């Protein structure tokens, strides 16, 4: 982890986020004073929820995964967090969470606020409060869609839907198709779609055999995302 970021760096990191774009310079600099920044490299743990239960986080750069521990110490990937997303105590309460965040990309930067400090800021700025509420609403809708898929879709469809959403969010157009950085293990994917590593590996082989995807250790290529949509419609 790196030490605290200079105030000017914090200012420009927050300036381009949709949550703070409407603020004037003085308001934004005031928020910078209550903001803590951290950076991490791939596979580093960013936070343990039980150590920092009074913070809400915003991912400025990179991709992370939220991992939950059960009573036996088994790990389950709950969610993948991408640039601009909020995580941590986003409900602004003191619920005890037994989870931690791990960097998936080579370089990750997060900013965080103490809940009590952030509450004071949004109480003083109704527009910021509305934007925060909308972001939380979008997050919960994504989770709701995911849980709906878990209940009503089979494993193959759940994997296809996940790949489709992943491509829409992070895919890069290339001559071969839409290319994704392959930073999730088959075990990670299995946790996210409530399956097993063996099943995910089998489905990947099947999808590759049928020409729907191609993949190696570093990337996944989807030649035709529209074809995936047809299979999940």
mmCIF file with all atom_site columns, C-alpha atoms in Angstrom:
data_model
loop_
_atom_site.group_PDB
_atom_site.id
_atom_site.type_symbol
_atom_site.label_atom_id
_atom_site.label_alt_id
_atom_site.label_comp_id
_atom_site.label_asym_id
_atom_site.label_entity_id
_atom_site.label_seq_id
_atom_site.pdbx_PDB_ins_code
_atom_site.Cartn_x
_atom_site.Cartn_y
_atom_site.Cartn_z
_atom_site.occupancy
_atom_site.B_iso_or_equiv
_atom_site.pdbx_formal_charge
_atom_site.auth_seq_id
_atom_site.auth_comp_id
_atom_site.auth_asym_id
_atom_site.auth_atom_id
_atom_site.pdbx_PDB_model_num
ATOM 1   C CA . UNK A 1 1   ? 0.000   0.000   0.000   1.00 0.00 ? 1   UNK A CA 1
ATOM 2   C CA . UNK A 1 2   ? 1.142   3.532   -0.695  1.00 0.00 ? 2   UNK A CA 1
ATOM 3   C CA . UNK A 1 3   ? 1.054   6.411   1.819   1.00 0.00 ? 3   UNK A CA 1
ATOM 4   C CA . UNK A 1 4   ? -1.576  9.146   1.806   1.00 0.00 ? 4   UNK A CA 1
ATOM 5   C CA . UNK A 1 5   ? -1.925  10.948  -1.538  1.00 0.00 ? 5   UNK A CA 1
ATOM 6   C CA . UNK A 1 6   ? -1.177  14.715  -1.750  1.00 0.00 ? 6   UNK A CA 1
ATOM 7   C CA . UNK A 1 7   ? -4.222  16.992  -1.576  1.00 0.00 ? 7   UNK A CA 1
ATOM 8   C CA . UNK A 1 8   ? -3.863  18.135  -5.191  1.00 0.00 ? 8   UNK A CA 1
ATOM 9   C CA . UNK A 1 9   ? -3.746  14.539  -6.423  1.00 0.00 ? 9   UNK A CA 1
ATOM 10  C CA . UNK A 1 10  ? -6.866  13.702  -4.427  1.00 0.00 ? 10  UNK A CA 1
ATOM 11  C CA . UNK A 1 11  ? -8.611  16.726  -5.940  1.00 0.00 ? 11  UNK A CA 1
ATOM 12  C CA . UNK A 1 12  ? -8.045  15.629  -9.537  1.00 0.00 ? 12  UNK A CA 1
ATOM 13  C CA . UNK A 1 13  ? -8.857  12.003  -8.755  1.00 0.00 ? 13  UNK A CA 1
ATOM 14  C CA . UNK A 1 14  ? -12.278 13.028  -7.448  1.00 0.00 ? 14  UNK A CA 1
ATOM 15  C CA . UNK A 1 15  ? -12.936 15.774  -10.001 1.00 0.00 ? 15  UNK A CA 1
ATOM 16  C CA . UNK A 1 16  ? -13.847 13.441  -12.869 1.00 0.00 ? 16  UNK A CA 1
ATOM 17  C CA . UNK A 1 17  ? -16.125 11.084  -10.904 1.00 0.00 ? 17  UNK A CA 1
ATOM 18  C CA . UNK A 1 18  ? -19.838 11.453  -11.670 1.00 0.00 ? 18  UNK A CA 1
ATOM 19  C CA . UNK A 1 19  ? -20.634 11.756  -7.966  1.00 0.00 ? 19  UNK A CA 1
ATOM 20  C CA . UNK A 1 20  ? -18.605 14.955  -7.575  1.00 0.00 ? 20  UNK A CA 1
ATOM 21  C CA . UNK A 1 21  ? -18.616 16.652  -10.999 1.00 0.00 ? 21  UNK A CA 1
ATOM 22  C CA . UNK A 1 22  ? -21.294 19.177  -10.015 1.00 0.00 ? 22  UNK A CA 1
ATOM 23  C CA . UNK A 1 23  ? -19.307 20.475  -7.023  1.00 0.00 ? 23  UNK A CA 1
ATOM 24  C CA . UNK A 1 24  ? -17.384 23.717  -7.242  1.00 0.00 ? 24  UNK A CA 1
ATOM 25  C CA . UNK A 1 25  ? -13.675 23.861  -6.465  1.00 0.00 ? 25  UNK A CA 1
ATOM 26  C CA . UNK A 1 26  ? -14.106 24.902  -2.830  1.00 0.00 ? 26  UNK A CA 1
ATOM 27  C CA . UNK A 1 27  ? -16.667 22.164  -2.125  1.00 0.00 ? 27  UNK A CA 1
ATOM 28  C CA . UNK A 1 28  ? -14.509 19.506  -3.740  1.00 0.00 ? 28  UNK A CA 1
ATOM 29  C CA . UNK A 1 29  ? -11.408 20.577  -1.844  1.00 0.00 ? 29  UNK A CA 1
ATOM 30  C CA . UNK A 1 30  ? -13.395 20.306  1.373   1.00 0.00 ? 30  UNK A CA 1
ATOM 31  C CA . UNK A 1 31  ? -14.253 16.706  0.501   1.00 0.00 ? 31  UNK A CA 1
ATOM 32  C CA . UNK A 1 32  ? -10.599 16.001  -0.285  1.00 0.00 ? 32  UNK A CA 1
ATOM 33  C CA . UNK A 1 33  ? -9.796  16.786  3.354   1.00 0.00 ? 33  UNK A CA 1
ATOM 34  C CA . UNK A 1 34  ? -11.932 13.855  4.568   1.00 0.00 ? 34  UNK A CA 1
ATOM 35  C CA . UNK A 1 35  ? -10.835 11.421  1.846   1.00 0.00 ? 35  UNK A CA 1
ATOM 36  C CA . UNK A 1 36  ? -8.281  8.674   2.295   1.00 0.00 ? 36  UNK A CA 1
ATOM 37  C CA . UNK A 1 37  ? -6.568  7.106   -0.737  1.00 0.00 ? 37  UNK A CA 1
ATOM 38  C CA . UNK A 1 38  ? -4.820  3.760   -1.093  1.00 0.00 ? 38  UNK A CA 1
ATOM 39  C CA . UNK A 1 39  ? -3.200  1.979   -4.001  1.00 0.00 ? 39  UNK A CA 1
ATOM 40  C CA . UNK A 1 40  ? -2.545  -1.734  -4.418  1.00 0.00 ? 40  UNK A CA 1
ATOM 41  C CA . UNK A 1 41  ? -1.039  -4.198  -6.852  1.00 0.00 ? 41  UNK A CA 1
ATOM 42  C CA . UNK A 1 42  ? -2.586  -7.378  -8.191  1.00 0.00 ? 42  UNK A CA 1
ATOM 43  C CA . UNK A 1 43  ? -3.562  -9.937  -5.501  1.00 0.00 ? 43  UNK A CA 1
ATOM 44  C CA . UNK A 1 44  ? -3.006  -7.488  -2.629  1.00 0.00 ? 44  UNK A CA 1
ATOM 45  C CA . UNK A 1 45  ? -5.758  -7.192  -0.031  1.00 0.00 ? 45  UNK A CA 1
ATOM 46  C CA . UNK A 1 46  ? -7.201  -3.679  0.059   1.00 0.00 ? 46  UNK A CA 1
ATOM 47  C CA . UNK A 1 47  ? -9.271  -3.912  3.210   1.00 0.00 ? 47  UNK A CA 1
ATOM 48  C CA . UNK A 1 48  ? -10.874 -6.252  5.707   1.00 0.00 ? 48  UNK A CA 1
ATOM 49  C CA . UNK A 1 49  ? -14.444 -5.201  6.458   1.00 0.00 ? 49  UNK A CA 1
ATOM 50  C CA . UNK A 1 50  ? -14.212 -6.122  10.145  1.00 0.00 ? 50  UNK A CA 1
ATOM 51  C CA . UNK A 1 51  ? -11.207 -3.775  10.503  1.00 0.00 ? 51  UNK A CA 1
ATOM 52  C CA . UNK A 1 52  ? -12.798 -0.844  8.667   1.00 0.00 ? 52  UNK A CA 1
ATOM 53  C CA . UNK A 1 53  ? -16.545 -1.172  9.121   1.00 0.00 ? 53  UNK A CA 1
ATOM 54  C CA . UNK A 1 54  ? -17.091 2.572   9.279   1.00 0.00 ? 54  UNK A CA 1
ATOM 55  C CA . UNK A 1 55  ? -15.992 3.420   5.734   1.00 0.00 ? 55  UNK A CA 1
ATOM 56  C CA . UNK A 1 56  ? -17.533 3.682   2.303   1.00 0.00 ? 56  UNK A CA 1
ATOM 57  C CA . UNK A 1 57  ? -15.171 3.108   -0.637  1.00 0.00 ? 57  UNK A CA 1
ATOM 58  C CA . UNK A 1 58  ? -15.003 4.336   -4.213  1.00 0.00 ? 58  UNK A CA 1
ATOM 59  C CA . UNK A 1 59  ? -12.876 2.540   -6.797  1.00 0.00 ? 59  UNK A CA 1
ATOM 60  C CA . UNK A 1 60  ? -10.917 5.127   -8.759  1.00 0.00 ? 60  UNK A CA 1
ATOM 61  C CA . UNK A 1 61  ? -8.761  2.812   -10.859 1.00 0.00 ? 61  UNK A CA 1
ATOM 62  C CA . UNK A 1 62  ? -8.623  -0.887  -11.689 1.00 0.00 ? 62  UNK A CA 1
ATOM 63  C CA . UNK A 1 63  ? -10.802 -3.886  -10.813 1.00 0.00 ? 63  UNK A CA 1
ATOM 64  C CA . UNK A 1 64  ? -11.258 -5.667  -7.480  1.00 0.00 ? 64  UNK A CA 1
ATOM 65  C CA . UNK A 1 65  ? -13.261 -8.573  -6.107  1.00 0.00 ? 65  UNK A CA 1
ATOM 66  C CA . UNK A 1 66  ? -15.219 -8.687  -2.863  1.00 0.00 ? 66  UNK A CA 1
ATOM 67  C CA . UNK A 1 67  ? -14.661 -11.982 -1.066  1.00 0.00 ? 67  UNK A CA 1
ATOM 68  C CA . UNK A 1 68  ? -16.758 -13.294 1.815   1.00 0.00 ? 68  UNK A CA 1
ATOM 69  C CA . UNK A 1 69  ? -15.541 -15.724 4.471   1.00 0.00 ? 69  UNK A CA 1
ATOM 70  C CA . UNK A 1 70  ? -17.873 -18.281 6.025   1.00 0.00 ? 70  UNK A CA 1
ATOM 71  C CA . UNK A 1 71  ? -17.565 -19.745 9.524   1.00 0.00 ? 71  UNK A CA 1
ATOM 72  C CA . UNK A 1 72  ? -15.197 -22.472 8.245   1.00 0.00 ? 72  UNK A CA 1
ATOM 73  C CA . UNK A 1 73  ? -12.931 -19.958 6.520   1.00 0.00 ? 73  UNK A CA 1
ATOM 74  C CA . UNK A 1 74  ? -14.058 -20.816 2.990   1.00 0.00 ? 74  UNK A CA 1
ATOM 75  C CA . UNK A 1 75  ? -13.885 -17.963 0.487   1.00 0.00 ? 75  UNK A CA 1
ATOM 76  C CA . UNK A 1 76  ? -16.697 -16.990 -1.883  1.00 0.00 ? 76  UNK A CA 1
ATOM 77  C CA . UNK A 1 77  ? -16.461 -14.217 -4.469  1.00 0.00 ? 77  UNK A CA 1
ATOM 78  C CA . UNK A 1 78  ? -19.530 -12.033 -3.923  1.00 0.00 ? 78  UNK A CA 1
ATOM 79  C CA . UNK A 1 79  ? -18.997 -9.356  -6.531  1.00 0.00 ? 79  UNK A CA 1
ATOM 80  C CA . UNK A 1 80  ? -16.578 -7.805  -9.002  1.00 0.00 ? 80  UNK A CA 1
ATOM 81  C CA . UNK A 1 81  ? -16.132 -4.053  -8.490  1.00 0.00 ? 81  UNK A CA 1
ATOM 82  C CA . UNK A 1 82  ? -15.101 -1.874  -11.425 1.00 0.00 ? 82  UNK A CA 1
ATOM 83  C CA . UNK A 1 83  ? -13.850 1.677   -11.853 1.00 0.00 ? 83  UNK A CA 1
ATOM 84  C CA . UNK A 1 84  ? -16.301 4.225   -10.462 1.00 0.00 ? 84  UNK A CA 1
ATOM 85  C CA . UNK A 1 85  ? -18.229 1.722   -8.320  1.00 0.00 ? 85  UNK A CA 1
ATOM 86  C CA . UNK A 1 86  ? -18.977 2.186   -4.628  1.00 0.00 ? 86  UNK A CA 1
ATOM 87  C CA . UNK A 1 87  ? -18.411 -0.599  -2.109  1.00 0.00 ? 87  UNK A CA 1
ATOM 88  C CA . UNK A 1 88  ? -17.919 -1.172  1.609   1.00 0.00 ? 88  UNK A CA 1
ATOM 89  C CA . UNK A 1 89  ? -20.554 0.256   3.974   1.00 0.00 ? 89  UNK A CA 1
ATOM 90  C CA . UNK A 1 90  ? -22.601 1.812   1.163   1.00 0.00 ? 90  UNK A CA 1
ATOM 91  C CA . UNK A 1 91  ? -25.772 1.737   3.273   1.00 0.00 ? 91  UNK A CA 1
ATOM 92  C CA . UNK A 1 92  ? -23.984 4.073   5.722   1.00 0.00 ? 92  UNK A CA 1
ATOM 93  C CA . UNK A 1 93  ? -24.725 1.838   8.709   1.00 0.00 ? 93  UNK A CA 1
ATOM 94  C CA . UNK A 1 94  ? -22.513 -0.155  11.062  1.00 0.00 ? 94  UNK A CA 1
ATOM 95  C CA . UNK A 1 95  ? -23.431 -3.654  9.879   1.00 0.00 ? 95  UNK A CA 1
ATOM 96  C CA . UNK A 1 96  ? -20.682 -6.165  10.639  1.00 0.00 ? 96  UNK A CA 1
ATOM 97  C CA . UNK A 1 97  ? -19.460 -7.662  7.352   1.00 0.00 ? 97  UNK A CA 1
ATOM 98  C CA . UNK A 1 98  ? -17.092 -10.627 7.183   1.00 0.00 ? 98  UNK A CA 1
ATOM 99  C CA . UNK A 1 99  ? -15.541 -9.819  3.813   1.00 0.00 ? 99  UNK A CA 1
ATOM 100 C CA . UNK A 1 100 ? -12.445 -8.353  2.214   1.00 0.00 ? 100 UNK A CA 1
ATOM 101 C CA . UNK A 1 101 ? -11.426 -6.768  -1.091  1.00 0.00 ? 101 UNK A CA 1
ATOM 102 C CA . UNK A 1 102 ? -8.618  -8.040  -3.340  1.00 0.00 ? 102 UNK A CA 1
ATOM 103 C CA . UNK A 1 103 ? -7.010  -6.278  -6.313  1.00 0.00 ? 103 UNK A CA 1
ATOM 104 C CA . UNK A 1 104 ? -7.580  -8.123  -9.608  1.00 0.00 ? 104 UNK A CA 1
ATOM 105 C CA . UNK A 1 105 ? -5.852  -5.729  -11.999 1.00 0.00 ? 105 UNK A CA 1
ATOM 106 C CA . UNK A 1 106 ? -2.161  -4.805  -11.993 1.00 0.00 ? 106 UNK A CA 1
ATOM 107 C CA . UNK A 1 107 ? -2.783  -1.397  -10.423 1.00 0.00 ? 107 UNK A CA 1
ATOM 108 C CA . UNK A 1 108 ? -5.693  -0.378  -8.193  1.00 0.00 ? 108 UNK A CA 1
ATOM 109 C CA . UNK A 1 109 ? -6.528  2.932   -6.517  1.00 0.00 ? 109 UNK A CA 1
ATOM 110 C CA . UNK A 1 110 ? -9.368  3.376   -4.036  1.00 0.00 ? 110 UNK A CA 1
ATOM 111 C CA . UNK A 1 111 ? -10.597 6.311   -2.014  1.00 0.00 ? 111 UNK A CA 1
ATOM 112 C CA . UNK A 1 112 ? -12.606 6.022   1.184   1.00 0.00 ? 112 UNK A CA 1
ATOM 113 C CA . UNK A 1 113 ? -14.589 8.174   3.574   1.00 0.00 ? 113 UNK A CA 1
ATOM 114 C CA . UNK A 1 114 ? -15.504 7.657   7.197   1.00 0.00 ? 114 UNK A CA 1
ATOM 115 C CA . UNK A 1 115 ? -19.268 7.199   7.312   1.00 0.00 ? 115 UNK A CA 1
ATOM 116 C CA . UNK A 1 116 ? -19.820 10.017  9.795   1.00 0.00 ? 116 UNK A CA 1
ATOM 117 C CA . UNK A 1 117 ? -17.778 12.448  7.659   1.00 0.00 ? 117 UNK A CA 1
ATOM 118 C CA . UNK A 1 118 ? -19.550 11.468  4.446   1.00 0.00 ? 118 UNK A CA 1
ATOM 119 C CA . UNK A 1 119 ? -22.974 11.755  6.092   1.00 0.00 ? 119 UNK A CA 1
ATOM 120 C CA . UNK A 1 120 ? -22.199 15.353  7.084   1.00 0.00 ? 120 UNK A CA 1
ATOM 121 C CA . UNK A 1 121 ? -21.177 16.187  3.513   1.00 0.00 ? 121 UNK A CA 1
ATOM 122 C CA . UNK A 1 122 ? -24.320 14.788  1.879   1.00 0.00 ? 122 UNK A CA 1
ATOM 123 C CA . UNK A 1 123 ? -26.526 16.443  4.502   1.00 0.00 ? 123 UNK A CA 1
ATOM 124 C CA . UNK A 1 124 ? -25.050 19.780  3.443   1.00 0.00 ? 124 UNK A CA 1
ATOM 125 C CA . UNK A 1 125 ? -25.351 19.058  -0.288  1.00 0.00 ? 125 UNK A CA 1
ATOM 126 C CA . UNK A 1 126 ? -28.755 17.698  -1.436  1.00 0.00 ? 126 UNK A CA 1
ATOM 127 C CA . UNK A 1 127 ? -27.585 17.232  -5.040  1.00 0.00 ? 127 UNK A CA 1
ATOM 128 C CA . UNK A 1 128 ? -24.730 15.030  -3.860  1.00 0.00 ? 128 UNK A CA 1
ATOM 129 C CA . UNK A 1 129 ? -27.188 13.065  -1.707  1.00 0.00 ? 129 UNK A CA 1
ATOM 130 C CA . UNK A 1 130 ? -29.438 12.443  -4.726  1.00 0.00 ? 130 UNK A CA 1
ATOM 131 C CA . UNK A 1 131 ? -26.507 11.294  -6.895  1.00 0.00 ? 131 UNK A CA 1
ATOM 132 C CA . UNK A 1 132 ? -25.275 9.000   -4.140  1.00 0.00 ? 132 UNK A CA 1
ATOM 133 C CA . UNK A 1 133 ? -28.756 7.492   -3.796  1.00 0.00 ? 133 UNK A CA 1
ATOM 134 C CA . UNK A 1 134 ? -28.946 6.890   -7.566  1.00 0.00 ? 134 UNK A CA 1
ATOM 135 C CA . UNK A 1 135 ? -25.566 5.145   -7.608  1.00 0.00 ? 135 UNK A CA 1
ATOM 136 C CA . UNK A 1 136 ? -26.617 2.898   -4.744  1.00 0.00 ? 136 UNK A CA 1
ATOM 137 C CA . UNK A 1 137 ? -29.886 2.171   -6.550  1.00 0.00 ? 137 UNK A CA 1
ATOM 138 C CA . UNK A 1 138 ? -28.019 1.102   -9.691  1.00 0.00 ? 138 UNK A CA 1
ATOM 139 C CA . UNK A 1 139 ? -25.754 -1.129  -7.610  1.00 0.00 ? 139 UNK A CA 1
ATOM 140 C CA . UNK A 1 140 ? -28.695 -2.845  -5.936  1.00 0.00 ? 140 UNK A CA 1
ATOM 141 C CA . UNK A 1 141 ? -30.481 -3.296  -9.272  1.00 0.00 ? 141 UNK A CA 1
ATOM 142 C CA . UNK A 1 142 ? -27.427 -5.094  -10.645 1.00 0.00 ? 142 UNK A CA 1
ATOM 143 C CA . UNK A 1 143 ? -27.403 -7.350  -7.599  1.00 0.00 ? 143 UNK A CA 1
ATOM 144 C CA . UNK A 1 144 ? -31.142 -7.941  -7.933  1.00 0.00 ? 144 UNK A CA 1
ATOM 145 C CA . UNK A 1 145 ? -30.708 -8.977  -11.578 1.00 0.00 ? 145 UNK A CA 1
ATOM 146 C CA . UNK A 1 146 ? -27.887 -11.287 -10.595 1.00 0.00 ? 146 UNK A CA 1
ATOM 147 C CA . UNK A 1 147 ? -29.930 -12.996 -7.874  1.00 0.00 ? 147 UNK A CA 1
ATOM 148 C CA . UNK A 1 148 ? -32.866 -13.309 -10.273 1.00 0.00 ? 148 UNK A CA 1
ATOM 149 C CA . UNK A 1 149 ? -30.590 -15.054 -12.763 1.00 0.00 ? 149 UNK A CA 1
ATOM 150 C CA . UNK A 1 150 ? -29.365 -17.405 -10.038 1.00 0.00 ? 150 UNK A CA 1
ATOM 151 C CA . UNK A 1 151 ? -32.934 -18.404 -9.240  1.00 0.00 ? 151 UNK A CA 1
ATOM 152 C CA . UNK A 1 152 ? -34.422 -18.717 -12.715 1.00 0.00 ? 152 UNK A CA 1
ATOM 153 C CA . UNK A 1 153 ? -31.571 -19.422 -15.179 1.00 0.00 ? 153 UNK A CA 1
ATOM 154 C CA . UNK A 1 154 ? -29.516 -22.565 -15.686 1.00 0.00 ? 154 UNK A CA 1
ATOM 155 C CA . UNK A 1 155 ? -25.745 -22.530 -15.175 1.00 0.00 ? 155 UNK A CA 1
ATOM 156 C CA . UNK A 1 156 ? -24.871 -22.215 -18.869 1.00 0.00 ? 156 UNK A CA 1
ATOM 157 C CA . UNK A 1 157 ? -27.196 -19.229 -19.306 1.00 0.00 ? 157 UNK A CA 1
ATOM 158 C CA . UNK A 1 158 ? -25.837 -17.598 -16.146 1.00 0.00 ? 158 UNK A CA 1
ATOM 159 C CA . UNK A 1 159 ? -22.302 -17.875 -17.494 1.00 0.00 ? 159 UNK A CA 1
ATOM 160 C CA . UNK A 1 160 ? -23.324 -16.465 -20.885 1.00 0.00 ? 160 UNK A CA 1
ATOM 161 C CA . UNK A 1 161 ? -25.118 -13.541 -19.210 1.00 0.00 ? 161 UNK A CA 1
ATOM 162 C CA . UNK A 1 162 ? -22.066 -12.831 -17.077 1.00 0.00 ? 162 UNK A CA 1
ATOM 163 C CA . UNK A 1 163 ? -19.772 -12.870 -20.129 1.00 0.00 ? 163 UNK A CA 1
ATOM 164 C CA . UNK A 1 164 ? -22.174 -10.597 -21.998 1.00 0.00 ? 164 UNK A CA 1
ATOM 165 C CA . UNK A 1 165 ? -22.262 -8.052  -19.162 1.00 0.00 ? 165 UNK A CA 1
ATOM 166 C CA . UNK A 1 166 ? -18.501 -8.283  -18.721 1.00 0.00 ? 166 UNK A CA 1
ATOM 167 C CA . UNK A 1 167 ? -17.992 -7.584  -22.426 1.00 0.00 ? 167 UNK A CA 1
ATOM 168 C CA . UNK A 1 168 ? -20.315 -4.570  -22.317 1.00 0.00 ? 168 UNK A CA 1
ATOM 169 C CA . UNK A 1 169 ? -18.492 -3.048  -19.344 1.00 0.00 ? 169 UNK A CA 1
ATOM 170 C CA . UNK A 1 170 ? -14.862 -3.816  -20.085 1.00 0.00 ? 170 UNK A CA 1
ATOM 171 C CA . UNK A 1 171 ? -14.569 -5.297  -23.553 1.00 0.00 ? 171 UNK A CA 1
ATOM 172 C CA . UNK A 1 172 ? -12.157 -3.809  -26.082 1.00 0.00 ? 172 UNK A CA 1
ATOM 173 C CA . UNK A 1 173 ? -13.034 -4.077  -29.801 1.00 0.00 ? 173 UNK A CA 1
ATOM 174 C CA . UNK A 1 174 ? -10.324 -5.933  -31.744 1.00 0.00 ? 174 UNK A CA 1
ATOM 175 C CA . UNK A 1 175 ? -10.215 -7.543  -35.209 1.00 0.00 ? 175 UNK A CA 1
ATOM 176 C CA . UNK A 1 176 ? -10.969 -10.899 -33.537 1.00 0.00 ? 176 UNK A CA 1
ATOM 177 C CA . UNK A 1 177 ? -13.989 -9.591  -31.627 1.00 0.00 ? 177 UNK A CA 1
ATOM 178 C CA . UNK A 1 178 ? -14.513 -8.172  -28.138 1.00 0.00 ? 178 UNK A CA 1
ATOM 179 C CA . UNK A 1 179 ? -11.453 -8.857  -25.984 1.00 0.00 ? 179 UNK A CA 1
ATOM 180 C CA . UNK A 1 180 ? -11.457 -9.054  -22.179 1.00 0.00 ? 180 UNK A CA 1
ATOM 181 C CA . UNK A 1 181 ? -8.563  -9.197  -19.744 1.00 0.00 ? 181 UNK A CA 1
ATOM 182 C CA . UNK A 1 182 ? -8.835  -12.617 -18.147 1.00 0.00 ? 182 UNK A CA 1
ATOM 183 C CA . UNK A 1 183 ? -8.299  -11.682 -14.488 1.00 0.00 ? 183 UNK A CA 1
ATOM 184 C CA . UNK A 1 184 ? -10.924 -14.042 -13.022 1.00 0.00 ? 184 UNK A CA 1
ATOM 185 C CA . UNK A 1 185 ? -10.127 -17.669 -12.271 1.00 0.00 ? 185 UNK A CA 1
ATOM 186 C CA . UNK A 1 186 ? -12.653 -20.386 -13.048 1.00 0.00 ? 186 UNK A CA 1
ATOM 187 C CA . UNK A 1 187 ? -13.184 -20.667 -9.292  1.00 0.00 ? 187 UNK A CA 1
ATOM 188 C CA . UNK A 1 188 ? -13.982 -16.926 -9.142  1.00 0.00 ? 188 UNK A CA 1
ATOM 189 C CA . UNK A 1 189 ? -16.478 -17.294 -11.973 1.00 0.00 ? 189 UNK A CA 1
ATOM 190 C CA . UNK A 1 190 ? -18.003 -20.337 -10.310 1.00 0.00 ? 190 UNK A CA 1
ATOM 191 C CA . UNK A 1 191 ? -18.582 -18.341 -7.112  1.00 0.00 ? 191 UNK A CA 1
ATOM 192 C CA . UNK A 1 192 ? -20.165 -15.469 -9.027  1.00 0.00 ? 192 UNK A CA 1
ATOM 193 C CA . UNK A 1 193 ? -22.655 -17.689 -10.879 1.00 0.00 ? 193 UNK A CA 1
ATOM 194 C CA . UNK A 1 194 ? -23.170 -20.231 -8.059  1.00 0.00 ? 194 UNK A CA 1
ATOM 195 C CA . UNK A 1 195 ? -21.595 -23.182 -9.807  1.00 0.00 ? 195 UNK A CA 1
ATOM 196 C CA . UNK A 1 196 ? -18.438 -25.280 -9.482  1.00 0.00 ? 196 UNK A CA 1
ATOM 197 C CA . UNK A 1 197 ? -14.987 -24.768 -10.950 1.00 0.00 ? 197 UNK A CA 1
ATOM 198 C CA . UNK A 1 198 ? -15.285 -28.043 -12.855 1.00 0.00 ? 198 UNK A CA 1
ATOM 199 C CA . UNK A 1 199 ? -18.579 -26.988 -14.453 1.00 0.00 ? 199 UNK A CA 1
ATOM 200 C CA . UNK A 1 200 ? -17.205 -23.585 -15.472 1.00 0.00 ? 200 UNK A CA 1
ATOM 201 C CA . UNK A 1 201 ? -14.130 -25.218 -17.013 1.00 0.00 ? 201 UNK A CA 1
ATOM 202 C CA . UNK A 1 202 ? -16.356 -27.657 -18.912 1.00 0.00 ? 202 UNK A CA 1
ATOM 203 C CA . UNK A 1 203 ? -18.605 -24.829 -20.159 1.00 0.00 ? 203 UNK A CA 1
ATOM 204 C CA . UNK A 1 204 ? -15.613 -22.759 -21.302 1.00 0.00 ? 204 UNK A CA 1
ATOM 205 C CA . UNK A 1 205 ? -14.336 -25.722 -23.315 1.00 0.00 ? 205 UNK A CA 1
ATOM 206 C CA . UNK A 1 206 ? -17.794 -26.208 -24.828 1.00 0.00 ? 206 UNK A CA 1
ATOM 207 C CA . UNK A 1 207 ? -18.153 -22.515 -25.724 1.00 0.00 ? 207 UNK A CA 1
ATOM 208 C CA . UNK A 1 208 ? -14.701 -22.511 -27.302 1.00 0.00 ? 208 UNK A CA 1
ATOM 209 C CA . UNK A 1 209 ? -15.476 -25.677 -29.283 1.00 0.00 ? 209 UNK A CA 1
ATOM 210 C CA . UNK A 1 210 ? -18.656 -24.015 -30.610 1.00 0.00 ? 210 UNK A CA 1
ATOM 211 C CA . UNK A 1 211 ? -16.769 -20.862 -31.615 1.00 0.00 ? 211 UNK A CA 1
ATOM 212 C CA . UNK A 1 212 ? -18.597 -18.629 -29.137 1.00 0.00 ? 212 UNK A CA 1
ATOM 213 C CA . UNK A 1 213 ? -15.423 -17.652 -27.273 1.00 0.00 ? 213 UNK A CA 1
ATOM 214 C CA . UNK A 1 214 ? -11.680 -18.107 -27.438 1.00 0.00 ? 214 UNK A CA 1
ATOM 215 C CA . UNK A 1 215 ? -9.454  -17.776 -24.408 1.00 0.00 ? 215 UNK A CA 1
ATOM 216 C CA . UNK A 1 216 ? -6.038  -18.210 -22.865 1.00 0.00 ? 216 UNK A CA 1
ATOM 217 C CA . UNK A 1 217 ? -4.495  -17.326 -19.495 1.00 0.00 ? 217 UNK A CA 1
ATOM 218 C CA . UNK A 1 218 ? -4.443  -13.594 -20.227 1.00 0.00 ? 218 UNK A CA 1
ATOM 219 C CA . UNK A 1 219 ? -7.532  -12.879 -22.331 1.00 0.00 ? 219 UNK A CA 1
ATOM 220 C CA . UNK A 1 220 ? -11.007 -13.942 -23.426 1.00 0.00 ? 220 UNK A CA 1
ATOM 221 C CA . UNK A 1 221 ? -12.240 -13.127 -26.936 1.00 0.00 ? 221 UNK A CA 1
ATOM 222 C CA . UNK A 1 222 ? -15.927 -13.059 -27.856 1.00 0.00 ? 222 UNK A CA 1
ATOM 223 C CA . UNK A 1 223 ? -16.159 -13.039 -31.678 1.00 0.00 ? 223 UNK A CA 1
ATOM 224 C CA . UNK A 1 224 ? -19.847 -12.064 -31.736 1.00 0.00 ? 224 UNK A CA 1
ATOM 225 C CA . UNK A 1 225 ? -21.542 -10.689 -28.600 1.00 0.00 ? 225 UNK A CA 1
ATOM 226 C CA . UNK A 1 226 ? -24.871 -10.610 -30.458 1.00 0.00 ? 226 UNK A CA 1
ATOM 227 C CA . UNK A 1 227 ? -24.707 -14.385 -30.725 1.00 0.00 ? 227 UNK A CA 1
ATOM 228 C CA . UNK A 1 228 ? -24.425 -14.614 -26.933 1.00 0.00 ? 228 UNK A CA 1
ATOM 229 C CA . UNK A 1 229 ? -27.489 -12.389 -26.587 1.00 0.00 ? 229 UNK A CA 1
ATOM 230 C CA . UNK A 1 230 ? -29.479 -14.689 -28.874 1.00 0.00 ? 230 UNK A CA 1
ATOM 231 C CA . UNK A 1 231 ? -28.599 -17.659 -26.696 1.00 0.00 ? 231 UNK A CA 1
ATOM 232 C CA . UNK A 1 232 ? -29.751 -15.889 -23.512 1.00 0.00 ? 232 UNK A CA 1
ATOM 233 C CA . UNK A 1 233 ? -32.889 -14.235 -24.897 1.00 0.00 ? 233 UNK A CA 1
#
